[in-house]
Amino acid sequence: MVGMRAGDVMPSATVKFFGAGTAACIADLITFPLDTAKVRLQIQGEAQKAEGFTAVKYRGVFGTITTMVRTEGPRSLYNGLVAGLQRQMSFASVRIGLYDSMKQFYTRGTENAGIVTRLMAGCTTGAMAVAFAQPTDVVKVRFQAQVRQLDGERRYNSTINAYKTIARDEGIRGLWRGCMPNITRNAIVNCAELVTYDMIKELIIKNTTTLWHF
């Protein structure tokens, strides 16, 4: 490994796997209200058609958050949080945590990974992560999108109930709805993020090692 010194120990694949998932969960806890606001803004046009009105309910990110807190309570900002954390533990763990392992797989255990190998590793873990975690993503978005009715009823009452309801009403395939576009998107995103990060990290380590020699 570039920049490794005597005594340095590389973390195992298991440590990377759970470390990536845990870090993603912490980030999700902080940014979840912003993600919920994003979903509400994205579906606003469809919700207006379904409910038969044309007035714009949400305006901007912070306007959306304020409206949700006022009309549905602060807890509405964290609708789908359990599914969101499940998604991060299954998605980020594979997407980020297995990147180095997949890179070594393509290079047959050597450390000489070129740009093509890194791109292949990024595409592979990105696609694998979506295929594995898509049900959690579907449930998370459904929770974020649902608005409490006037009678206080909701379609989904809990995370487990949401999985069961979707599977019952739409079939098991319903839990993987939108999987192919998501795989394509995340394969590209993973290449851009992880490969860029990997190359910059390697460059910094090389330069740091050179400075240590002086």
PDB file of C-alpha atoms in Angstrom:
ATOM      1  CA  MET A   1       0.000   0.000   0.000  1.00  0.00           C
ATOM      2  CA  VAL A   2       1.321   3.428  -0.956  1.00  0.00           C
ATOM      3  CA  GLY A   3       2.716   5.358   1.991  1.00  0.00           C
ATOM      4  CA  MET A   4       2.599   2.427   4.424  1.00  0.00           C
ATOM      5  CA  ARG A   5       5.302   2.478   7.087  1.00  0.00           C
ATOM      6  CA  ALA A   6       6.582  -0.270   9.355  1.00  0.00           C
ATOM      7  CA  GLY A   7       4.052  -0.907  12.108  1.00  0.00           C
ATOM      8  CA  ASP A   8       1.098   0.369  10.090  1.00  0.00           C
ATOM      9  CA  VAL A   9      -1.821  -2.054  10.022  1.00  0.00           C
ATOM     10  CA  MET A  10      -4.485  -1.874   7.339  1.00  0.00           C
ATOM     11  CA  PRO A  11      -8.053  -2.303   8.626  1.00  0.00           C
ATOM     12  CA  SER A  12      -9.746  -5.535   7.614  1.00  0.00           C
ATOM     13  CA  ALA A  13     -12.613  -5.693   5.121  1.00  0.00           C
ATOM     14  CA  THR A  14     -15.013  -6.235   8.039  1.00  0.00           C
ATOM     15  CA  VAL A  15     -13.823  -3.070   9.793  1.00  0.00           C
ATOM     16  CA  LYS A  16     -14.165  -1.079   6.575  1.00  0.00           C
ATOM     17  CA  PHE A  17     -17.624  -2.564   5.960  1.00  0.00           C
ATOM     18  CA  PHE A  18     -19.071  -1.667   9.363  1.00  0.00           C
ATOM     19  CA  GLY A  19     -17.089   1.562   9.626  1.00  0.00           C
ATOM     20  CA  ALA A  20     -18.552   2.864   6.370  1.00  0.00           C
ATOM     21  CA  GLY A  21     -22.082   1.912   7.419  1.00  0.00           C
ATOM     22  CA  THR A  22     -21.749   3.486  10.871  1.00  0.00           C
ATOM     23  CA  ALA A  23     -20.324   6.735   9.488  1.00  0.00           C
ATOM     24  CA  ALA A  24     -23.145   6.916   6.931  1.00  0.00           C
ATOM     25  CA  CYS A  25     -25.744   6.395   9.682  1.00  0.00           C
ATOM     26  CA  ILE A  26     -24.312   9.273  11.721  1.00  0.00           C
ATOM     27  CA  ALA A  27     -24.401  11.518   8.653  1.00  0.00           C
ATOM     28  CA  ASP A  28     -27.988  10.428   7.930  1.00  0.00           C
ATOM     29  CA  LEU A  29     -29.114  11.326  11.451  1.00  0.00           C
ATOM     30  CA  ILE A  30     -27.872  14.881  10.911  1.00  0.00           C
ATOM     31  CA  THR A  31     -29.077  15.443   7.336  1.00  0.00           C
ATOM     32  CA  PHE A  32     -32.342  13.449   7.327  1.00  0.00           C
ATOM     33  CA  PRO A  33     -34.655  16.515   7.589  1.00  0.00           C
ATOM     34  CA  LEU A  34     -33.002  17.954   4.463  1.00  0.00           C
ATOM     35  CA  ASP A  35     -33.518  14.666   2.644  1.00  0.00           C
ATOM     36  CA  THR A  36     -37.186  14.593   3.673  1.00  0.00           C
ATOM     37  CA  ALA A  37     -37.642  18.175   2.431  1.00  0.00           C
ATOM     38  CA  LYS A  38     -36.025  17.181  -0.880  1.00  0.00           C
ATOM     39  CA  VAL A  39     -38.476  14.294  -1.334  1.00  0.00           C
ATOM     40  CA  ARG A  40     -41.496  16.501  -0.542  1.00  0.00           C
ATOM     41  CA  LEU A  41     -40.351  19.091  -3.081  1.00  0.00           C
ATOM     42  CA  GLN A  42     -39.751  16.417  -5.716  1.00  0.00           C
ATOM     43  CA  ILE A  43     -43.223  14.891  -5.408  1.00  0.00           C
ATOM     44  CA  GLN A  44     -45.113  18.146  -4.895  1.00  0.00           C
ATOM     45  CA  GLY A  45     -46.506  18.251  -8.451  1.00  0.00           C
ATOM     46  CA  GLU A  46     -47.807  14.673  -8.263  1.00  0.00           C
ATOM     47  CA  ALA A  47     -49.328  15.268  -4.832  1.00  0.00           C
ATOM     48  CA  GLN A  48     -51.162  18.340  -6.135  1.00  0.00           C
ATOM     49  CA  LYS A  49     -52.718  16.337  -8.987  1.00  0.00           C
ATOM     50  CA  ALA A  50     -53.722  13.491  -6.670  1.00  0.00           C
ATOM     51  CA  GLU A  51     -55.341  15.807  -4.120  1.00  0.00           C
ATOM     52  CA  GLY A  52     -56.967  18.042  -6.728  1.00  0.00           C
ATOM     53  CA  PHE A  53     -55.477  21.432  -5.858  1.00  0.00           C
ATOM     54  CA  THR A  54     -52.984  23.699  -7.573  1.00  0.00           C
ATOM     55  CA  ALA A  55     -51.649  25.871  -4.726  1.00  0.00           C
ATOM     56  CA  VAL A  56     -47.940  25.399  -4.009  1.00  0.00           C
ATOM     57  CA  LYS A  57     -47.579  23.991  -0.504  1.00  0.00           C
ATOM     58  CA  TYR A  58     -43.798  23.867  -0.212  1.00  0.00           C
ATOM     59  CA  ARG A  59     -41.424  26.659  -1.227  1.00  0.00           C
ATOM     60  CA  GLY A  60     -37.698  26.066  -0.895  1.00  0.00           C
ATOM     61  CA  VAL A  61     -35.859  23.755   1.466  1.00  0.00           C
ATOM     62  CA  PHE A  62     -36.293  25.727   4.667  1.00  0.00           C
ATOM     63  CA  GLY A  63     -39.825  26.748   3.718  1.00  0.00           C
ATOM     64  CA  THR A  64     -40.663  23.062   3.329  1.00  0.00           C
ATOM     65  CA  ILE A  65     -39.148  22.213   6.711  1.00  0.00           C
ATOM     66  CA  THR A  66     -41.072  25.055   8.381  1.00  0.00           C
ATOM     67  CA  THR A  67     -44.363  24.017   6.765  1.00  0.00           C
ATOM     68  CA  MET A  68     -43.901  20.387   7.794  1.00  0.00           C
ATOM     69  CA  VAL A  69     -43.129  21.314  11.399  1.00  0.00           C
ATOM     70  CA  ARG A  70     -46.151  23.622  11.543  1.00  0.00           C
ATOM     71  CA  THR A  71     -48.664  21.262   9.912  1.00  0.00           C
ATOM     72  CA  GLU A  72     -47.357  17.795  10.858  1.00  0.00           C
ATOM     73  CA  GLY A  73     -45.092  18.344  13.830  1.00  0.00           C
ATOM     74  CA  PRO A  74     -41.284  18.130  14.179  1.00  0.00           C
ATOM     75  CA  ARG A  75     -41.300  14.308  14.070  1.00  0.00           C
ATOM     76  CA  SER A  76     -42.487  14.432  10.458  1.00  0.00           C
ATOM     77  CA  LEU A  77     -38.982  15.529   9.447  1.00  0.00           C
ATOM     78  CA  TYR A  78     -37.737  12.097  10.524  1.00  0.00           C
ATOM     79  CA  ASN A  79     -40.435   9.989   8.858  1.00  0.00           C
ATOM     80  CA  GLY A  80     -38.685   6.901   7.513  1.00  0.00           C
ATOM     81  CA  LEU A  81     -35.571   7.330   9.665  1.00  0.00           C
ATOM     82  CA  VAL A  82     -35.456   3.645  10.645  1.00  0.00           C
ATOM     83  CA  ALA A  83     -35.564   2.586   6.991  1.00  0.00           C
ATOM     84  CA  GLY A  84     -33.015   5.307   6.238  1.00  0.00           C
ATOM     85  CA  LEU A  85     -30.572   3.897   8.780  1.00  0.00           C
ATOM     86  CA  GLN A  86     -31.206   0.386   7.471  1.00  0.00           C
ATOM     87  CA  ARG A  87     -30.434   1.710   3.999  1.00  0.00           C
ATOM     88  CA  GLN A  88     -27.168   3.307   5.076  1.00  0.00           C
ATOM     89  CA  MET A  89     -25.961   0.185   6.904  1.00  0.00           C
ATOM     90  CA  SER A  90     -26.665  -1.972   3.852  1.00  0.00           C
ATOM     91  CA  PHE A  91     -25.911   0.583   1.122  1.00  0.00           C
ATOM     92  CA  ALA A  92     -22.874   2.535   2.314  1.00  0.00           C
ATOM     93  CA  SER A  93     -21.287  -0.577   3.829  1.00  0.00           C
ATOM     94  CA  VAL A  94     -21.212  -2.221   0.410  1.00  0.00           C
ATOM     95  CA  ARG A  95     -20.643   0.883  -1.718  1.00  0.00           C
ATOM     96  CA  ILE A  96     -17.716   2.237   0.310  1.00  0.00           C
ATOM     97  CA  GLY A  97     -16.672  -0.577   2.640  1.00  0.00           C
ATOM     98  CA  LEU A  98     -16.093  -3.146  -0.110  1.00  0.00           C
ATOM     99  CA  TYR A  99     -14.442  -0.799  -2.618  1.00  0.00           C
ATOM    100  CA  ASP A 100     -10.872  -1.706  -1.645  1.00  0.00           C
ATOM    101  CA  SER A 101     -11.709  -5.422  -1.577  1.00  0.00           C
ATOM    102  CA  MET A 102     -13.257  -5.212  -5.039  1.00  0.00           C
ATOM    103  CA  LYS A 103     -10.222  -3.288  -6.296  1.00  0.00           C
ATOM    104  CA  GLN A 104      -7.937  -6.058  -5.034  1.00  0.00           C
ATOM    105  CA  PHE A 105     -10.220  -8.646  -6.632  1.00  0.00           C
ATOM    106  CA  TYR A 106      -9.811  -7.034 -10.051  1.00  0.00           C
ATOM    107  CA  THR A 107      -6.035  -6.682  -9.608  1.00  0.00           C
ATOM    108  CA  ARG A 108      -5.754 -10.270  -8.277  1.00  0.00           C
ATOM    109  CA  GLY A 109      -4.456  -9.127  -4.903  1.00  0.00           C
ATOM    110  CA  THR A 110      -1.801  -6.683  -6.109  1.00  0.00           C
ATOM    111  CA  GLU A 111      -1.639  -3.000  -5.193  1.00  0.00           C
ATOM    112  CA  ASN A 112      -1.108  -1.787  -8.759  1.00  0.00           C
ATOM    113  CA  ALA A 113      -4.624  -0.503  -9.477  1.00  0.00           C
ATOM    114  CA  GLY A 114      -4.962   1.679 -12.557  1.00  0.00           C
ATOM    115  CA  ILE A 115      -7.780   4.078 -13.371  1.00  0.00           C
ATOM    116  CA  VAL A 116      -9.745   1.413 -15.286  1.00  0.00           C
ATOM    117  CA  THR A 117      -9.550  -1.020 -12.359  1.00  0.00           C
ATOM    118  CA  ARG A 118     -10.729   1.668  -9.945  1.00  0.00           C
ATOM    119  CA  LEU A 119     -13.611   2.583 -12.227  1.00  0.00           C
ATOM    120  CA  MET A 120     -14.629  -1.061 -12.468  1.00  0.00           C
ATOM    121  CA  ALA A 121     -14.474  -1.447  -8.675  1.00  0.00           C
ATOM    122  CA  GLY A 122     -16.527   1.723  -8.175  1.00  0.00           C
ATOM    123  CA  CYS A 123     -19.174   0.639 -10.688  1.00  0.00           C
ATOM    124  CA  THR A 124     -19.370  -2.838  -9.184  1.00  0.00           C
ATOM    125  CA  THR A 125     -19.808  -1.803  -5.540  1.00  0.00           C
ATOM    126  CA  GLY A 126     -22.215   0.980  -6.527  1.00  0.00           C
ATOM    127  CA  ALA A 127     -24.435  -1.450  -8.457  1.00  0.00           C
ATOM    128  CA  MET A 128     -24.174  -4.142  -5.756  1.00  0.00           C
ATOM    129  CA  ALA A 129     -25.139  -1.682  -3.029  1.00  0.00           C
ATOM    130  CA  VAL A 130     -28.313  -0.592  -4.823  1.00  0.00           C
ATOM    131  CA  ALA A 131     -29.360  -4.145  -5.697  1.00  0.00           C
ATOM    132  CA  PHE A 132     -28.937  -5.120  -2.055  1.00  0.00           C
ATOM    133  CA  ALA A 133     -30.419  -2.024  -0.368  1.00  0.00           C
ATOM    134  CA  GLN A 134     -33.192  -0.990  -2.779  1.00  0.00           C
ATOM    135  CA  PRO A 135     -36.091  -2.227  -0.562  1.00  0.00           C
ATOM    136  CA  THR A 136     -34.895  -0.015   2.287  1.00  0.00           C
ATOM    137  CA  ASP A 137     -34.685   2.958  -0.082  1.00  0.00           C
ATOM    138  CA  VAL A 138     -38.225   2.373  -1.369  1.00  0.00           C
ATOM    139  CA  VAL A 139     -39.627   2.207   2.166  1.00  0.00           C
ATOM    140  CA  LYS A 140     -37.658   5.281   3.265  1.00  0.00           C
ATOM    141  CA  VAL A 141     -38.971   7.400   0.387  1.00  0.00           C
ATOM    142  CA  ARG A 142     -42.554   6.155   0.857  1.00  0.00           C
ATOM    143  CA  PHE A 143     -42.412   7.222   4.505  1.00  0.00           C
ATOM    144  CA  GLN A 144     -40.922  10.605   3.655  1.00  0.00           C
ATOM    145  CA  ALA A 145     -43.549  11.213   0.993  1.00  0.00           C
ATOM    146  CA  GLN A 146     -46.660  10.273   2.969  1.00  0.00           C
ATOM    147  CA  VAL A 147     -48.626  13.068   4.611  1.00  0.00           C
ATOM    148  CA  ARG A 148     -50.847  12.486   7.628  1.00  0.00           C
ATOM    149  CA  GLN A 149     -54.512  12.643   6.605  1.00  0.00           C
ATOM    150  CA  LEU A 150     -57.138  14.782   8.354  1.00  0.00           C
ATOM    151  CA  ASP A 151     -58.339  11.739  10.303  1.00  0.00           C
ATOM    152  CA  GLY A 152     -54.767  11.061  11.410  1.00  0.00           C
ATOM    153  CA  GLU A 153     -54.482   7.861   9.380  1.00  0.00           C
ATOM    154  CA  ARG A 154     -51.364   6.854   7.509  1.00  0.00           C
ATOM    155  CA  ARG A 155     -50.865   4.142   4.927  1.00  0.00           C
ATOM    156  CA  TYR A 156     -47.715   2.891   6.638  1.00  0.00           C
ATOM    157  CA  ASN A 157     -47.683   2.691  10.430  1.00  0.00           C
ATOM    158  CA  SER A 158     -44.225   1.230  10.950  1.00  0.00           C
ATOM    159  CA  THR A 159     -41.177   0.164   8.991  1.00  0.00           C
ATOM    160  CA  ILE A 160     -42.079  -3.535   9.130  1.00  0.00           C
ATOM    161  CA  ASN A 161     -45.671  -2.694   8.202  1.00  0.00           C
ATOM    162  CA  ALA A 162     -44.404  -0.768   5.175  1.00  0.00           C
ATOM    163  CA  TYR A 163     -42.346  -3.725   3.925  1.00  0.00           C
ATOM    164  CA  LYS A 164     -45.334  -6.047   4.382  1.00  0.00           C
ATOM    165  CA  THR A 165     -47.838  -3.630   2.794  1.00  0.00           C
ATOM    166  CA  ILE A 166     -45.718  -2.996  -0.292  1.00  0.00           C
ATOM    167  CA  ALA A 167     -45.011  -6.708  -0.748  1.00  0.00           C
ATOM    168  CA  ARG A 168     -48.698  -7.566  -0.321  1.00  0.00           C
ATOM    169  CA  ASP A 169     -50.154  -4.821  -2.536  1.00  0.00           C
ATOM    170  CA  GLU A 170     -47.444  -4.608  -5.207  1.00  0.00           C
ATOM    171  CA  GLY A 171     -45.675  -7.939  -4.958  1.00  0.00           C
ATOM    172  CA  ILE A 172     -42.073  -8.571  -3.923  1.00  0.00           C
ATOM    173  CA  ARG A 173     -40.945  -6.738  -7.070  1.00  0.00           C
ATOM    174  CA  GLY A 174     -42.529  -3.597  -5.652  1.00  0.00           C
ATOM    175  CA  LEU A 175     -39.724  -3.411  -3.102  1.00  0.00           C
ATOM    176  CA  TRP A 176     -37.239  -3.153  -5.976  1.00  0.00           C
ATOM    177  CA  ARG A 177     -39.223  -0.538  -7.892  1.00  0.00           C
ATOM    178  CA  GLY A 178     -36.870   1.873  -9.681  1.00  0.00           C
ATOM    179  CA  CYS A 179     -33.904  -0.411  -9.126  1.00  0.00           C
ATOM    180  CA  MET A 180     -32.360  -0.203 -12.619  1.00  0.00           C
ATOM    181  CA  PRO A 181     -32.298   3.632 -12.853  1.00  0.00           C
ATOM    182  CA  ASN A 182     -30.914   3.715  -9.322  1.00  0.00           C
ATOM    183  CA  ILE A 183     -28.201   1.175 -10.192  1.00  0.00           C
ATOM    184  CA  THR A 184     -27.172   3.246 -13.221  1.00  0.00           C
ATOM    185  CA  ARG A 185     -27.116   6.466 -11.212  1.00  0.00           C
ATOM    186  CA  ASN A 186     -25.157   5.070  -8.278  1.00  0.00           C
ATOM    187  CA  ALA A 187     -22.658   3.214 -10.440  1.00  0.00           C
ATOM    188  CA  ILE A 188     -21.767   6.553 -12.054  1.00  0.00           C
ATOM    189  CA  VAL A 189     -21.823   8.473  -8.766  1.00  0.00           C
ATOM    190  CA  ASN A 190     -19.682   5.856  -7.062  1.00  0.00           C
ATOM    191  CA  CYS A 191     -17.076   6.079  -9.813  1.00  0.00           C
ATOM    192  CA  ALA A 192     -16.958   9.861  -9.576  1.00  0.00           C
ATOM    193  CA  GLU A 193     -16.819   9.949  -5.779  1.00  0.00           C
ATOM    194  CA  LEU A 194     -14.686   6.995  -4.753  1.00  0.00           C
ATOM    195  CA  VAL A 195     -12.252   6.940  -7.655  1.00  0.00           C
ATOM    196  CA  THR A 196     -11.601  10.680  -7.314  1.00  0.00           C
ATOM    197  CA  TYR A 197     -11.190  10.311  -3.547  1.00  0.00           C
ATOM    198  CA  ASP A 198      -8.935   7.277  -3.980  1.00  0.00           C
ATOM    199  CA  MET A 199      -6.609   9.013  -6.444  1.00  0.00           C
ATOM    200  CA  ILE A 200      -6.392  12.244  -4.419  1.00  0.00           C
ATOM    201  CA  LYS A 201      -5.692  10.239  -1.240  1.00  0.00           C
ATOM    202  CA  GLU A 202      -2.931   8.307  -2.996  1.00  0.00           C
ATOM    203  CA  LEU A 203      -1.406  11.544  -4.303  1.00  0.00           C
ATOM    204  CA  ILE A 204      -1.436  13.116  -0.831  1.00  0.00           C
ATOM    205  CA  ILE A 205       0.128   9.994   0.742  1.00  0.00           C
ATOM    206  CA  LYS A 206       2.880   9.918  -1.890  1.00  0.00           C
ATOM    207  CA  ASN A 207       3.704  13.583  -1.375  1.00  0.00           C
ATOM    208  CA  THR A 208       3.597  13.216   2.409  1.00  0.00           C
ATOM    209  CA  THR A 209       5.936  10.208   2.232  1.00  0.00           C
ATOM    210  CA  THR A 210       8.342  12.194   0.016  1.00  0.00           C
ATOM    211  CA  LEU A 211       8.371  15.058   2.555  1.00  0.00           C
ATOM    212  CA  TRP A 212       9.115  12.604   5.389  1.00  0.00           C
ATOM    213  CA  HIS A 213      12.227  11.484   3.496  1.00  0.00           C
ATOM    214  CA  PHE A 214      13.524  15.027   3.572  1.00  0.00           C
TER     215      PHE A 214
END
